[in-house]
mmCIF file of C-alpha atoms in Angstrom:
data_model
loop_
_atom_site.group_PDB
_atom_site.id
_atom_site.type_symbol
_atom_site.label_atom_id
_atom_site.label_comp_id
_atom_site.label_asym_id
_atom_site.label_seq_id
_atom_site.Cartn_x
_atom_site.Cartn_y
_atom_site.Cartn_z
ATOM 1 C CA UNK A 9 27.683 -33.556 40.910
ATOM 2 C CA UNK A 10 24.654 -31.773 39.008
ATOM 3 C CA UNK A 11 22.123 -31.258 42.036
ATOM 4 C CA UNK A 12 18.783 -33.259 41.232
ATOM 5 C CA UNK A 13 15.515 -31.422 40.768
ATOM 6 C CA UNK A 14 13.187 -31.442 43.646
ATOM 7 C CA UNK A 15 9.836 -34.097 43.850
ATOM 8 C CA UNK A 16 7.611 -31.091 43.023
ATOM 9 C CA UNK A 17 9.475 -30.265 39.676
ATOM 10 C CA UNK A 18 10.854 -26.991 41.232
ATOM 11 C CA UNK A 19 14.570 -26.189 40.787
ATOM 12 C CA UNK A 20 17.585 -27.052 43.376
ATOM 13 C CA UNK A 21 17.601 -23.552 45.287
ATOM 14 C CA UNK A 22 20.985 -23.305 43.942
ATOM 15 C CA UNK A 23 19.569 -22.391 40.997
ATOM 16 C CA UNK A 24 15.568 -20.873 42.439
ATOM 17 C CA UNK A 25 17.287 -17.433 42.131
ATOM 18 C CA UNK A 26 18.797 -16.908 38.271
ATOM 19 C CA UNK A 27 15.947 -18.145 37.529
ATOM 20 C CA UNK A 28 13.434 -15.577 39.502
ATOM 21 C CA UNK A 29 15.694 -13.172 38.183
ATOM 22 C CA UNK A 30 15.615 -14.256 34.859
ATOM 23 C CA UNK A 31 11.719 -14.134 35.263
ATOM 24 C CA UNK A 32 11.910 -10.687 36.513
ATOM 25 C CA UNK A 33 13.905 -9.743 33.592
ATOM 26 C CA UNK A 34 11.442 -11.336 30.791
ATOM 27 C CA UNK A 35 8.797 -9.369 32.616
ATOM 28 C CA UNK A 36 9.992 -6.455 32.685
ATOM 29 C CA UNK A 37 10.877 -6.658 28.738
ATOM 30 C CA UNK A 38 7.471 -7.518 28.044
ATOM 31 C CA UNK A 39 5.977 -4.704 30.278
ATOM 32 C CA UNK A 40 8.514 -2.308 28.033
ATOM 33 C CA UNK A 41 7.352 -3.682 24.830
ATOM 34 C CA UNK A 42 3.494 -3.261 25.892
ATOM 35 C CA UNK A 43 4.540 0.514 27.132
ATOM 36 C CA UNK A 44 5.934 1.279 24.093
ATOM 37 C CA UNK A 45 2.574 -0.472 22.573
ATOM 38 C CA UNK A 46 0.163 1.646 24.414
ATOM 39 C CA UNK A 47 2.153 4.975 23.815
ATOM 40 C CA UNK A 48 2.385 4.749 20.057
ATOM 41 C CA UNK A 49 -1.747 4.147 20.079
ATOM 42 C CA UNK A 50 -1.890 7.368 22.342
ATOM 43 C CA UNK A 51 -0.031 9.420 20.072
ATOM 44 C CA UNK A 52 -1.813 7.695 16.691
ATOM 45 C CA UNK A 53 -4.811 8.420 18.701
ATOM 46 C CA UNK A 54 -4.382 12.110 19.443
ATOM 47 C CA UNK A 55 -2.932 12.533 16.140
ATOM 48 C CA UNK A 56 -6.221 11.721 14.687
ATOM 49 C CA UNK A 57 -8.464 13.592 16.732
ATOM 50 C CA UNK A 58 -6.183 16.849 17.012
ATOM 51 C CA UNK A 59 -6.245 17.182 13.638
ATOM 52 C CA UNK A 60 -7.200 20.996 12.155
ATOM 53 C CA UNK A 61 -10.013 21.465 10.343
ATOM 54 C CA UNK A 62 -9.229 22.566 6.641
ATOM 55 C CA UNK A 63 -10.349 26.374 6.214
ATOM 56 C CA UNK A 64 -10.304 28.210 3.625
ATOM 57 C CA UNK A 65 -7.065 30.873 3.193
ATOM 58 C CA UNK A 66 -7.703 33.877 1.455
ATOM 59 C CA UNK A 67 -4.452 35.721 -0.099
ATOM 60 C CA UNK A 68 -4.380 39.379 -1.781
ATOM 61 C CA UNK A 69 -2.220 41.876 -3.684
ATOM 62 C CA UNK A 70 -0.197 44.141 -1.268
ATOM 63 C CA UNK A 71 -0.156 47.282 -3.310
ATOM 64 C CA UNK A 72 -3.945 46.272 -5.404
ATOM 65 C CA UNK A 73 -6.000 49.370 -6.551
ATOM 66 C CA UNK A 74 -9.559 49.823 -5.353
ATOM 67 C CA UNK A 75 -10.901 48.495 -8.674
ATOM 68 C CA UNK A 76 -13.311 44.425 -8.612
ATOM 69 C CA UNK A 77 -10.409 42.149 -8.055
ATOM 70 C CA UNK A 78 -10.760 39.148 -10.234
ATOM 71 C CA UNK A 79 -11.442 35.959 -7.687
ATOM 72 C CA UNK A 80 -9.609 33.381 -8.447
ATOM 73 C CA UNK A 81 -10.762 29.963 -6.517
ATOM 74 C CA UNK A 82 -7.424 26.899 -6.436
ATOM 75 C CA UNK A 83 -7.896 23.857 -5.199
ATOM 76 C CA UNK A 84 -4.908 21.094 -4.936
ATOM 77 C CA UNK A 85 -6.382 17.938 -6.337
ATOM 78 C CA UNK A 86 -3.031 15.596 -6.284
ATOM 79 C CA UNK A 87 0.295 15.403 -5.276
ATOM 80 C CA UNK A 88 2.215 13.193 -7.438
ATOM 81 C CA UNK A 89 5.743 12.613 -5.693
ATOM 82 C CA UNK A 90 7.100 10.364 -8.636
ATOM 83 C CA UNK A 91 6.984 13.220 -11.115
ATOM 84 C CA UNK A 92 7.425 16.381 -8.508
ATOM 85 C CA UNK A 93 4.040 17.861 -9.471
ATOM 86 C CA UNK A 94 1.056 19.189 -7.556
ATOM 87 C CA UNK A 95 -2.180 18.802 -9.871
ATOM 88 C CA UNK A 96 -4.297 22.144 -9.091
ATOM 89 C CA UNK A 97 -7.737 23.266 -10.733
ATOM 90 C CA UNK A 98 -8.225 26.958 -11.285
ATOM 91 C CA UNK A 99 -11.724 28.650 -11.068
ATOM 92 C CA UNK A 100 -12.652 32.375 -11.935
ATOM 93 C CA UNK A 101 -15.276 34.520 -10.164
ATOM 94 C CA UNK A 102 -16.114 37.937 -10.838
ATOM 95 C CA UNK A 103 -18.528 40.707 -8.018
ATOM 96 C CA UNK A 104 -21.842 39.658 -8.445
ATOM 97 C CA UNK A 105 -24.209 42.596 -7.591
ATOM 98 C CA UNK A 106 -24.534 41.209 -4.046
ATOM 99 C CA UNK A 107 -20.528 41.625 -3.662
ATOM 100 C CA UNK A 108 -20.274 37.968 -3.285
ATOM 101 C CA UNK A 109 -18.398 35.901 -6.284
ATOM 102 C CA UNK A 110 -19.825 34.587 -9.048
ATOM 103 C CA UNK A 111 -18.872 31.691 -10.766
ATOM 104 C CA UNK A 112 -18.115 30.605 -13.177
ATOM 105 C CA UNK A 113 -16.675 34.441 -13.921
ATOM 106 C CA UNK A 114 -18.048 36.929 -16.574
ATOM 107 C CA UNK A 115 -14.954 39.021 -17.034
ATOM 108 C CA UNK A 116 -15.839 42.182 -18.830
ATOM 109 C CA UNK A 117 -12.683 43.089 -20.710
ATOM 110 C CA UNK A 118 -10.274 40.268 -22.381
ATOM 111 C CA UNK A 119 -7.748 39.487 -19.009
ATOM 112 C CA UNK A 120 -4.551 36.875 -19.424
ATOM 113 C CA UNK A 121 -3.889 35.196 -16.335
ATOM 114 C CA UNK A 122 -0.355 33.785 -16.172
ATOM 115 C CA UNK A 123 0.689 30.595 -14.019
ATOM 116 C CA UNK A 124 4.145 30.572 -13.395
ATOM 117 C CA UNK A 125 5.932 27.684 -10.871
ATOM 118 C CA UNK A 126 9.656 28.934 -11.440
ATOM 119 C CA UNK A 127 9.821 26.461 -13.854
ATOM 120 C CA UNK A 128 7.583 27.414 -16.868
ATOM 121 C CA UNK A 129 4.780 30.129 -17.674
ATOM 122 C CA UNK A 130 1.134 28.420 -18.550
ATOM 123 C CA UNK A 131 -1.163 31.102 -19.766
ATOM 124 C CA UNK A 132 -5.032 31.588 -18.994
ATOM 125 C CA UNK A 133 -7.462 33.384 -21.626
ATOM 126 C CA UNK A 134 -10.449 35.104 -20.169
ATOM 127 C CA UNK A 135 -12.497 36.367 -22.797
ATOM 128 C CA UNK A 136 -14.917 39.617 -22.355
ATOM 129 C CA UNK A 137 -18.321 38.254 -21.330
ATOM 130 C CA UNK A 138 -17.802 34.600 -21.701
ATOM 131 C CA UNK A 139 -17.869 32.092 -18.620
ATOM 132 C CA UNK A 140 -14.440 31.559 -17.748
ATOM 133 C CA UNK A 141 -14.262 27.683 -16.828
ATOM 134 C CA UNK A 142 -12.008 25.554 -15.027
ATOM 135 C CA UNK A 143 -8.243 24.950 -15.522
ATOM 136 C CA UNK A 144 -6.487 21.820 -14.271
ATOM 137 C CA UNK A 145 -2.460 22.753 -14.357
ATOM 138 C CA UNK A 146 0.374 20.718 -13.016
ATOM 139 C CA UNK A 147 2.893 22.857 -10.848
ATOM 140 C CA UNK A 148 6.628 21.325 -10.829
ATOM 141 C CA UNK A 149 7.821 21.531 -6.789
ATOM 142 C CA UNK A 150 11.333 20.048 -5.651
ATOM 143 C CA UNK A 151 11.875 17.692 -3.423
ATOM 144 C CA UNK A 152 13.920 13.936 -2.874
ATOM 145 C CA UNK A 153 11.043 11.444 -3.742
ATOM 146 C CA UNK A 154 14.011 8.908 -2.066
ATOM 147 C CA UNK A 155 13.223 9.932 1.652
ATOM 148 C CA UNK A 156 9.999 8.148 1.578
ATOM 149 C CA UNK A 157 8.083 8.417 4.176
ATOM 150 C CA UNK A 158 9.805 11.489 5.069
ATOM 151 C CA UNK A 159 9.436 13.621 1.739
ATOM 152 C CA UNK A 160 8.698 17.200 1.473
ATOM 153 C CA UNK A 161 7.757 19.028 -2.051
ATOM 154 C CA UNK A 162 8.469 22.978 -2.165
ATOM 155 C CA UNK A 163 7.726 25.588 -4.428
ATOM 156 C CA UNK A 164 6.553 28.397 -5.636
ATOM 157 C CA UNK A 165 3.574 29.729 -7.145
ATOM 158 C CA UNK A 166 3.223 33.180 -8.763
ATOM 159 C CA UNK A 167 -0.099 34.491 -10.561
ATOM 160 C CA UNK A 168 -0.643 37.521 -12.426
ATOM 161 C CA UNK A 169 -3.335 38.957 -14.679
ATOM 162 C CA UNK A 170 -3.094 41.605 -17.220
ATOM 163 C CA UNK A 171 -5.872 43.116 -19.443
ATOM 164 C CA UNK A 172 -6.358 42.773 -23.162
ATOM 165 C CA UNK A 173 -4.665 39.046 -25.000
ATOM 166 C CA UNK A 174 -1.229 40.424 -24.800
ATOM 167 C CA UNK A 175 1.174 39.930 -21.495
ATOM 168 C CA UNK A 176 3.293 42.795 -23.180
ATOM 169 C CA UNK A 177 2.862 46.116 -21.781
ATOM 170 C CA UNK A 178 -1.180 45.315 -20.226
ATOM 171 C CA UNK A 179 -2.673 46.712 -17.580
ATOM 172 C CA UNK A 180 -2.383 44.641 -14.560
ATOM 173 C CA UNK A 181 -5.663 43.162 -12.670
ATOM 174 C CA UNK A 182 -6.076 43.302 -8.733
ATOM 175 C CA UNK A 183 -6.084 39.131 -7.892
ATOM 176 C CA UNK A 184 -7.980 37.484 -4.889
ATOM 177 C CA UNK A 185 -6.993 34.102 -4.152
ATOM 178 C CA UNK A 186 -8.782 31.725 -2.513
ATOM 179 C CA UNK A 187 -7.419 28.240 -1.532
ATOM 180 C CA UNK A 188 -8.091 25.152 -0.494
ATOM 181 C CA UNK A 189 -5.844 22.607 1.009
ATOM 182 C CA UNK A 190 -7.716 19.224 1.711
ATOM 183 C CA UNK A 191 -6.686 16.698 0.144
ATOM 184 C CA UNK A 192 -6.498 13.036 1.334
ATOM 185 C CA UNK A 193 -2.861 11.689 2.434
ATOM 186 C CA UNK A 194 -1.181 14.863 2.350
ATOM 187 C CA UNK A 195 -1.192 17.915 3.919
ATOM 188 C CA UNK A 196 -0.748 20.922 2.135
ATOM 189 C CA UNK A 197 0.060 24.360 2.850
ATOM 190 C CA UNK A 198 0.439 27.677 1.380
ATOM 191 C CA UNK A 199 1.867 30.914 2.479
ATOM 192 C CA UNK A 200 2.599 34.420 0.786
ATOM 193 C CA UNK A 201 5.651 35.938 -0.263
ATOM 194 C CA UNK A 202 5.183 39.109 -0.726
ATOM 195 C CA UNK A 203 7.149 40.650 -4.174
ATOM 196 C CA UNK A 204 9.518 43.646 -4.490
ATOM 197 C CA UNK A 205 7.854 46.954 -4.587
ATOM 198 C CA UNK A 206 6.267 47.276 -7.842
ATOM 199 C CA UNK A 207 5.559 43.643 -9.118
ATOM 200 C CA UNK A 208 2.198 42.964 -9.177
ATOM 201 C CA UNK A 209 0.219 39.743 -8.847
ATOM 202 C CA UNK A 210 0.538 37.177 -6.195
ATOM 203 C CA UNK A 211 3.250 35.095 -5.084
ATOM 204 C CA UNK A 212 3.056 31.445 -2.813
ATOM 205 C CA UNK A 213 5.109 29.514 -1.148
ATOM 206 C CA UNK A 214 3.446 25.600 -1.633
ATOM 207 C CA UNK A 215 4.826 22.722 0.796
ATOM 208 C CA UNK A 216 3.567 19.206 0.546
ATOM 209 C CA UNK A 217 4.520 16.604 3.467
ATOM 210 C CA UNK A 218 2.746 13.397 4.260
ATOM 211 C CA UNK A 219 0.689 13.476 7.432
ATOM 212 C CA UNK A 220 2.280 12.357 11.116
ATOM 213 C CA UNK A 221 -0.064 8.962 11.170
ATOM 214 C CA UNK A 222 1.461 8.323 7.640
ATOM 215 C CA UNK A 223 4.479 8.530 8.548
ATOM 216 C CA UNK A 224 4.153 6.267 12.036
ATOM 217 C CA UNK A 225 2.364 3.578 9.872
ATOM 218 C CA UNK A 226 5.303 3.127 7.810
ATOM 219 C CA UNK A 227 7.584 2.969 10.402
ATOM 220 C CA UNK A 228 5.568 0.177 11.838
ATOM 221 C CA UNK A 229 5.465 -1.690 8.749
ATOM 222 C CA UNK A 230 9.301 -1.316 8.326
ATOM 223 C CA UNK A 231 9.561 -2.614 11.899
ATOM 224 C CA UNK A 232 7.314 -5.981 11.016
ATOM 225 C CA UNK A 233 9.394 -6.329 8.282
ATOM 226 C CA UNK A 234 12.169 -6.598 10.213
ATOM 227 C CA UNK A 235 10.662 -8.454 12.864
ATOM 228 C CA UNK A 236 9.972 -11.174 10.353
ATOM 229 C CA UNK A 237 13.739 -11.159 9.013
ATOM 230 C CA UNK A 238 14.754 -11.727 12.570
ATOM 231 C CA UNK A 239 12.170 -14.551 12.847
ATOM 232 C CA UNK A 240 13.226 -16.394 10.008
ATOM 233 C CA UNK A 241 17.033 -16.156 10.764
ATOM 234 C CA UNK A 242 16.514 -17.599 14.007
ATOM 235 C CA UNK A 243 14.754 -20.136 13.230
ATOM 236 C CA UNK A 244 16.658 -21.274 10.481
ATOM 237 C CA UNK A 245 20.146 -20.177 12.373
ATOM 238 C CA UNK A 246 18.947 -22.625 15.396
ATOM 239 C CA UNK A 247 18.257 -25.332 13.118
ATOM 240 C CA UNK A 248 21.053 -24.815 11.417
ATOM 241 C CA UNK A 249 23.484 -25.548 14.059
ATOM 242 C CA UNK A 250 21.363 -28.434 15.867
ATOM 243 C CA UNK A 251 20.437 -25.926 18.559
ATOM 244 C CA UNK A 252 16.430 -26.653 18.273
ATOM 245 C CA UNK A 253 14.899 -30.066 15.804
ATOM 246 C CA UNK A 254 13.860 -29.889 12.482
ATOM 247 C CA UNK A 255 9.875 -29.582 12.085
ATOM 248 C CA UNK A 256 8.668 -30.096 9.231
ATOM 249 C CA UNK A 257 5.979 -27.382 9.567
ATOM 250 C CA UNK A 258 8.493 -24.361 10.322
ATOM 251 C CA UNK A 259 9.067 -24.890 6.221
ATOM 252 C CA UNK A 260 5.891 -23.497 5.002
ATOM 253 C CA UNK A 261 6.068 -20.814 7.688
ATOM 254 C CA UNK A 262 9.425 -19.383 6.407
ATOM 255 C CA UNK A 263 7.849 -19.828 2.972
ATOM 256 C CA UNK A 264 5.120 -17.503 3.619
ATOM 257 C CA UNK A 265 7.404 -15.150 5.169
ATOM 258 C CA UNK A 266 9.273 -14.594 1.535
ATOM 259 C CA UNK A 267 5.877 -13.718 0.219
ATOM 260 C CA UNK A 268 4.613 -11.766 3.189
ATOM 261 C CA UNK A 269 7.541 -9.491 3.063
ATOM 262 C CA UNK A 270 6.601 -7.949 -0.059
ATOM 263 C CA UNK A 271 2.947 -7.725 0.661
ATOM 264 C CA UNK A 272 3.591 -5.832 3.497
ATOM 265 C CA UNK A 273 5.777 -3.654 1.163
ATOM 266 C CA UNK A 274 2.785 -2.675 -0.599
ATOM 267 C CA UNK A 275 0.456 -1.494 1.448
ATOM 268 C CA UNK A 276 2.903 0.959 2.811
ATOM 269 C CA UNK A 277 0.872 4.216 2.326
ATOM 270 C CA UNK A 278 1.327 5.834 -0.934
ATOM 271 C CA UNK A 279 3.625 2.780 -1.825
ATOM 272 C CA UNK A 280 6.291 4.480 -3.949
ATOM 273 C CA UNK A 281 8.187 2.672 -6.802
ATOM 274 C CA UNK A 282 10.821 0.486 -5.865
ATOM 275 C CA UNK A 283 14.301 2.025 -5.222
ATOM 276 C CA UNK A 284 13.814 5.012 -2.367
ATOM 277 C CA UNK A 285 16.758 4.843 0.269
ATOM 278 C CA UNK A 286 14.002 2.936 2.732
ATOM 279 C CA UNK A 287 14.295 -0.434 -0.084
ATOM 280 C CA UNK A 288 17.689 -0.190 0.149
ATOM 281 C CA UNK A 289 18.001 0.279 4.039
ATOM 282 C CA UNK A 290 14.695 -2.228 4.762
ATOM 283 C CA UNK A 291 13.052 -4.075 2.326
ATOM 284 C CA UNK A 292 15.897 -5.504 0.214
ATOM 285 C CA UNK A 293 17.896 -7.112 3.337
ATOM 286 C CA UNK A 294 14.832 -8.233 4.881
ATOM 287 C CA UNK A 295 13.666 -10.086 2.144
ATOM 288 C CA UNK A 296 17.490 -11.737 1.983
ATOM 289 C CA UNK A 297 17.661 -12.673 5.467
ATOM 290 C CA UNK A 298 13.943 -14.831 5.481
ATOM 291 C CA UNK A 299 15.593 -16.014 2.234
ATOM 292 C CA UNK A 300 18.401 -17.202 3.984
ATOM 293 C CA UNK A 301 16.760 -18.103 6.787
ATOM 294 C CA UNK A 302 14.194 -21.074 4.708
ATOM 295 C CA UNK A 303 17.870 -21.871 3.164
ATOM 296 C CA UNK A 304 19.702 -22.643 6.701
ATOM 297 C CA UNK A 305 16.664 -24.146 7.835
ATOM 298 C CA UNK A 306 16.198 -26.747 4.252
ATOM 299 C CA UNK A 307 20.584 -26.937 5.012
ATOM 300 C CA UNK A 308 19.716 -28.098 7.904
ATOM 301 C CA UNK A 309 16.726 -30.617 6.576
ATOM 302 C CA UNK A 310 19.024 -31.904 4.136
ATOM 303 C CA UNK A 311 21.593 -33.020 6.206
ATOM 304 C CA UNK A 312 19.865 -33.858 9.680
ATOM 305 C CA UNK A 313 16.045 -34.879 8.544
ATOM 306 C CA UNK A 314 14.636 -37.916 9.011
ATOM 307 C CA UNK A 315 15.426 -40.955 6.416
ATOM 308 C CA UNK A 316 12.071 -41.938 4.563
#
């Protein structure tokens, strides 16, 4: 015999402890899942204001004569993952009479400056007494675009500059490089490798990774995403098999979800074309299981819902 509740709506002691316990349990879950909460904003937190402040890196020839180096000034304008580029402008500065650079540079003998990412050679003419102005050049760097948000770009960046309009057999020119590696979304850093005795010009090691917060943010998209496939299969599973009654309402909610799912797909940062290994892992089973979650759920309408 099933013991009876007691007059205050309290249940049979048989049954006062599973149920403390079970309290205890759904309390402690929830203190977890607000710990967990209030870490991740500590650490987004800190990311934010630990962050170093972009300086300016200065990089010279090993084995340069004492003669003016010419200055060149690079700053990184874009990454662009999709095509495994970094977008870079070039400005030239020669000694002013105060020692400091001038630019734009007034070179005073004819000097090629050559580009070369390991992939191609882009060549520079600096004519003899004529402003040498800005050069925007796209730099190839490897890297798997697919392990959004966890891509990295390398590569490598060598400059050189010889006198006269002829690379052949030219006198080289001592380089000073100056760099700059701000740029929104990414962070961006070069060091030197230094060539074999007797090569002249500079040589740079480039690496492009998104930044930490980036990185955390997607993660907690992915996670809604799944959170809202989980939703919607419960829902619709409980329905479904007569465990919970079919409201009306809970249609349009699943609904939204098969449109929210892809919203939230978009905002990711630096959203990257559809078809990196996180679509394929995340986004493409998500959006099937709140798909078949609204269809369990309508199933469920359509067999169990109340006549007209």
């Amino acid at each position: 015999m099933e013991a009876s509740p007691t007059p205050d709506g309290a249940p049979p002691d048989g049954q006062a402890a599973p149920a403390a316990r079970i309290r205890r349990l759904r309390l402690a879950a929830l203190c977890l899942a607000l710990s967990v909460l209030g870490v991740g904003y500590a650490v987004l937190i800190s990311d934010f204001y630990h962050l170093t402040e972009p300086t300016e890196s200065v990089f010279r020839e090993r084995q340069a004569d004492a003669r003016a180096p010419l200055d060149i000034y690079l700053e990184v304008l874009a990454v662009e993952p999709a095509r495994q580029a970094i977008e870079v402008r070039l400005d030239f500065a020669t000694q002013s009479d105060s020692g400091a650079p001038r630019f734009p540079g007034l070179p005073g003998t004819d000097i090629l400056v050559e580009v070369n990412d390991g992939g191609d050679v882009q060549e520079i003419a600096l004519q003899a007494g004529q402003p040498a102005i800005s050069k925007t050049l796209s730099l190839s760097v490897d890297g798997p675009f697919e392990n959004y948000p966890l891509d990295r770009y390398d590569g490598t960046l060598r400059i050189r500059a010889i006198e006269g309009k002829d690379a052949a057999g030219g006198v080289s020119v001592p380089l000073r490089l100056r760099t700059w590696e701000n740029i929104a979304s990414w962070e961006v850093a070069m060091s030197p490798r230094y060539a074999a005795a007797g090569d002249k010009g500079l040589s740079l090691h480039v690496r492009a990774q998104r930044p930490s917060a980036q990185i955390l943010f997607a993660f907690v998209v992915f996670a809604g995403m799944i959170l809202l496939a989980a939703s919607a299969l419960t829902i619709g599973g409980l329905v479904f098999l007569g465990a919970r009654k079919i409201e009306a309402a809970l249609t349009g909610a699943l609904g939204a979800m098969i449109f929210a799912v892809p919203m939230l797909r978009n905002v990711l940062p630096g959203a990257p074309p559809l078809g990196v290994r996180a679509d394929a892992f995340v986004f493409l089973w998500v959006q099937i299981g709140v798909i078949l979650g609204l269809a369990l759920f309508v199933a469920a309408w359509a067999r169990r819902g109340p006549p007209p």
